[in-house]
Amino acid sequence: MNRVTPLLLLLSRQTVYQTSRAAIRHGAAISVAARHQAYHGGCVNPPVYGSVNRQHSLVKSIRWLSSAPVEDDMNVFYPGLVNRIESGDIQLIDVREPEELQQWGQITNSFNVPLGQVEEAFGLSDDKFEARFGRPKPSTSDSNIVFHCRSGKRSLTALEAARAQGYSLARHFPGGWLEWAKENNLAAE
């Protein structure tokens, strides 16, 4: 399992800045306020986010989140998904119905293969897959295939179907659109 080593933390502003930056680099999910403070901590007049008690809460949150898993052999959790999207190392497949995508939107860089078409789609030739879905067909050896849906149930079904066809390194995002929307302040339903 891929885990970030827990970090030793102190309460000084410089330590909060350095620790937040280290946690972000290692894939920890940090709140918007903490991320802002981390990135602006080196400024001449960095923004201040409250009292020592608030900073202590931030430190405890960073300690807890820094030990949270980013991904495992079946799942890619939110911090890992963000890391993969930012690095471009992902083939993110949305298995919701097209109407859901039109109504609620899509996760960045994802493409749609509705759940009812997953088994057939991964059995298509490379050319037919690309013509139908507008993306190259993933290879069975690709380790960057991630399925997602609304809440994680359909993506797990899609993952099982893909693995049955030899895509043994594929994963799914169990939080789905609901978690993505929550973390990015978007309408979820």
Coordinates of C-alpha atoms in Angstrom, one line a residue:
M1 CA 0.0 0.0 0.0
N2 CA 1.3 3.5 -0.9
R3 CA 1.4 5.6 2.3
V4 CA 3.0 8.9 3.0
T5 CA 5.3 8.8 6.0
P6 CA 3.8 10.8 9.0
L7 CA 5.6 14.1 9.4
L8 CA 6.9 15.5 12.7
L9 CA 5.4 18.9 13.2
L10 CA 6.1 22.0 15.2
L11 CA 3.9 25.1 15.7
S12 CA 6.0 27.9 14.2
R13 CA 4.7 29.5 11.0
Q14 CA 7.8 28.5 9.1
T15 CA 7.3 24.8 10.1
V16 CA 3.7 24.9 9.1
Y17 CA 4.7 26.3 5.8
Q18 CA 7.5 23.7 5.2
T19 CA 5.3 20.8 6.5
S20 CA 2.3 21.8 4.3
R21 CA 4.6 22.1 1.2
A22 CA 6.1 18.6 2.0
A23 CA 2.7 17.1 2.6
I24 CA 1.4 18.6 -0.7
R25 CA 4.4 17.2 -2.6
H26 CA 3.8 13.8 -1.1
G27 CA 0.1 13.7 -2.1
A28 CA -1.6 14.7 1.1
A29 CA -5.1 16.3 0.7
I30 CA -4.7 19.8 2.3
S31 CA -7.6 22.2 2.8
V32 CA -7.7 25.3 0.5
A33 CA -6.7 27.6 3.4
A34 CA -3.8 25.4 4.4
R35 CA -2.7 25.0 0.7
H36 CA -2.9 28.8 0.3
Q37 CA -0.9 29.3 3.5
A38 CA 1.7 26.8 2.4
Y39 CA 2.2 28.4 -1.0
H40 CA 2.2 32.0 0.4
G41 CA 4.2 31.2 3.6
G42 CA 7.4 32.4 2.0
C43 CA 6.1 35.8 1.1
V44 CA 7.2 39.0 2.8
N45 CA 3.7 39.4 4.3
P46 CA 2.1 35.9 4.1
P47 CA -1.6 35.7 4.9
V48 CA -2.4 34.8 8.5
Y49 CA -5.2 32.3 9.1
G50 CA -6.1 32.8 12.7
S51 CA -4.7 32.1 16.1
V52 CA -2.2 29.5 17.4
N53 CA -5.2 27.2 18.1
R54 CA -6.2 27.4 14.5
Q55 CA -2.6 26.7 13.4
H56 CA -2.5 23.8 15.9
S57 CA -5.7 22.4 14.2
L58 CA -4.0 22.8 10.8
V59 CA -0.9 20.9 12.1
K60 CA -3.1 18.0 13.4
S61 CA -5.0 17.9 10.1
I62 CA -1.7 17.7 8.2
R63 CA -0.4 15.0 10.4
W64 CA -3.6 12.9 9.9
L65 CA -3.8 13.5 6.2
S66 CA -0.2 12.9 5.6
S67 CA -0.7 9.2 6.6
A68 CA -3.8 8.8 4.5
P69 CA -3.4 6.4 1.5
V70 CA -3.1 8.0 -1.9
E71 CA -3.9 4.8 -3.8
D72 CA -3.7 1.0 -3.5
D73 CA -4.0 -1.9 -5.9
M74 CA -7.7 -1.3 -6.5
N75 CA -8.4 2.3 -5.6
V76 CA -7.1 5.8 -6.4
F77 CA -8.3 8.1 -3.6
Y78 CA -8.9 11.9 -4.1
P79 CA -5.3 13.0 -3.4
G80 CA -3.9 10.4 -5.8
L81 CA -6.5 11.3 -8.4
V82 CA -5.5 15.0 -8.2
N83 CA -1.8 14.0 -8.4
R84 CA -2.4 11.9 -11.5
I85 CA -4.5 14.5 -13.2
E86 CA -1.9 17.2 -12.5
S87 CA 0.9 15.0 -13.8
G88 CA -1.1 13.9 -16.9
D89 CA -0.5 10.3 -15.9
I90 CA -4.1 9.1 -16.1
Q91 CA -6.6 7.5 -18.4
L92 CA -9.7 8.6 -16.5
I93 CA -12.9 6.8 -17.7
D94 CA -16.3 8.1 -16.6
V95 CA -18.8 5.3 -16.7
R96 CA -21.9 7.4 -16.0
E97 CA -24.6 7.9 -18.6
P98 CA -24.1 10.8 -21.1
E99 CA -27.2 12.6 -19.6
E100 CA -25.5 12.7 -16.2
L101 CA -22.4 14.3 -17.7
Q102 CA -24.5 16.9 -19.4
Q103 CA -26.4 17.7 -16.2
W104 CA -23.5 17.7 -13.7
G105 CA -20.3 17.9 -15.6
Q106 CA -17.1 15.8 -15.8
I107 CA -13.9 15.4 -13.9
T108 CA -10.9 17.1 -15.6
N109 CA -9.5 15.1 -18.5
S110 CA -12.0 12.2 -18.2
F111 CA -13.8 10.6 -21.1
N112 CA -17.1 8.7 -21.2
V113 CA -17.6 5.0 -21.7
P114 CA -21.0 4.2 -20.2
L115 CA -21.0 1.2 -17.9
G116 CA -23.3 -0.8 -20.3
Q117 CA -20.6 -0.4 -23.0
V118 CA -17.4 -1.1 -21.0
E119 CA -17.1 -4.8 -21.7
E120 CA -17.8 -4.3 -25.4
A121 CA -15.5 -1.2 -25.6
F122 CA -12.5 -3.0 -24.2
G123 CA -13.0 -5.8 -26.7
L124 CA -12.9 -3.5 -29.6
S125 CA -9.9 -3.1 -31.9
D126 CA -7.6 -0.1 -31.2
D127 CA -8.9 1.8 -34.2
K128 CA -12.6 1.2 -33.5
F129 CA -12.1 2.2 -29.8
E130 CA -10.5 5.5 -30.8
A131 CA -13.1 6.2 -33.5
R132 CA -15.9 5.6 -31.0
F133 CA -14.5 7.3 -27.9
G134 CA -12.1 9.8 -29.2
R135 CA -9.1 8.4 -27.2
P136 CA -6.6 5.7 -27.8
K137 CA -7.6 2.3 -26.4
P138 CA -5.8 1.6 -23.2
S139 CA -3.3 -1.3 -23.2
T140 CA -3.7 -4.2 -20.8
S141 CA -0.3 -3.3 -19.3
D142 CA -1.3 0.3 -18.5
S143 CA -1.2 1.1 -14.8
N144 CA -2.9 4.5 -15.2
I145 CA -6.4 3.4 -16.0
V146 CA -8.9 4.8 -13.5
F147 CA -12.7 4.3 -13.7
H148 CA -15.1 6.6 -11.9
C149 CA -18.9 7.2 -11.7
R150 CA -21.2 9.1 -9.4
S151 CA -20.5 7.3 -6.1
G152 CA -18.1 4.4 -6.8
K153 CA -20.6 1.5 -7.4
R154 CA -20.7 1.5 -11.2
S155 CA -16.9 2.2 -11.4
L156 CA -16.2 -0.9 -9.3
T157 CA -18.4 -2.9 -11.7
A158 CA -16.5 -1.4 -14.6
L159 CA -13.2 -2.2 -12.9
E160 CA -14.2 -5.8 -12.4
A161 CA -15.2 -6.1 -16.1
A162 CA -11.9 -4.6 -17.3
R163 CA -9.9 -6.8 -15.0
A164 CA -11.7 -9.8 -16.4
Q165 CA -10.5 -8.8 -19.9
G166 CA -6.9 -8.6 -18.7
Y167 CA -6.6 -5.0 -17.5
S168 CA -5.2 -6.2 -14.2
L169 CA -3.6 -2.8 -13.2
A170 CA -6.7 -0.8 -13.7
R171 CA -8.2 1.0 -10.6
H172 CA -11.2 3.0 -9.7
F173 CA -11.9 6.3 -7.8
P174 CA -14.3 5.2 -5.1
G175 CA -15.4 8.7 -4.2
G176 CA -16.8 9.3 -7.7
W177 CA -18.4 12.5 -8.9
L178 CA -19.9 13.2 -5.4
E179 CA -16.4 13.4 -3.7
W180 CA -14.9 15.4 -6.7
A181 CA -17.8 17.9 -6.5
K182 CA -17.5 18.3 -2.8
E183 CA -13.8 18.8 -2.9
N184 CA -14.1 21.3 -5.7
N185 CA -17.2 23.1 -4.5
L186 CA -19.4 22.0 -7.4
A187 CA -23.0 21.0 -7.6
A188 CA -23.2 17.2 -7.0
E189 CA -27.0 16.6 -7.4

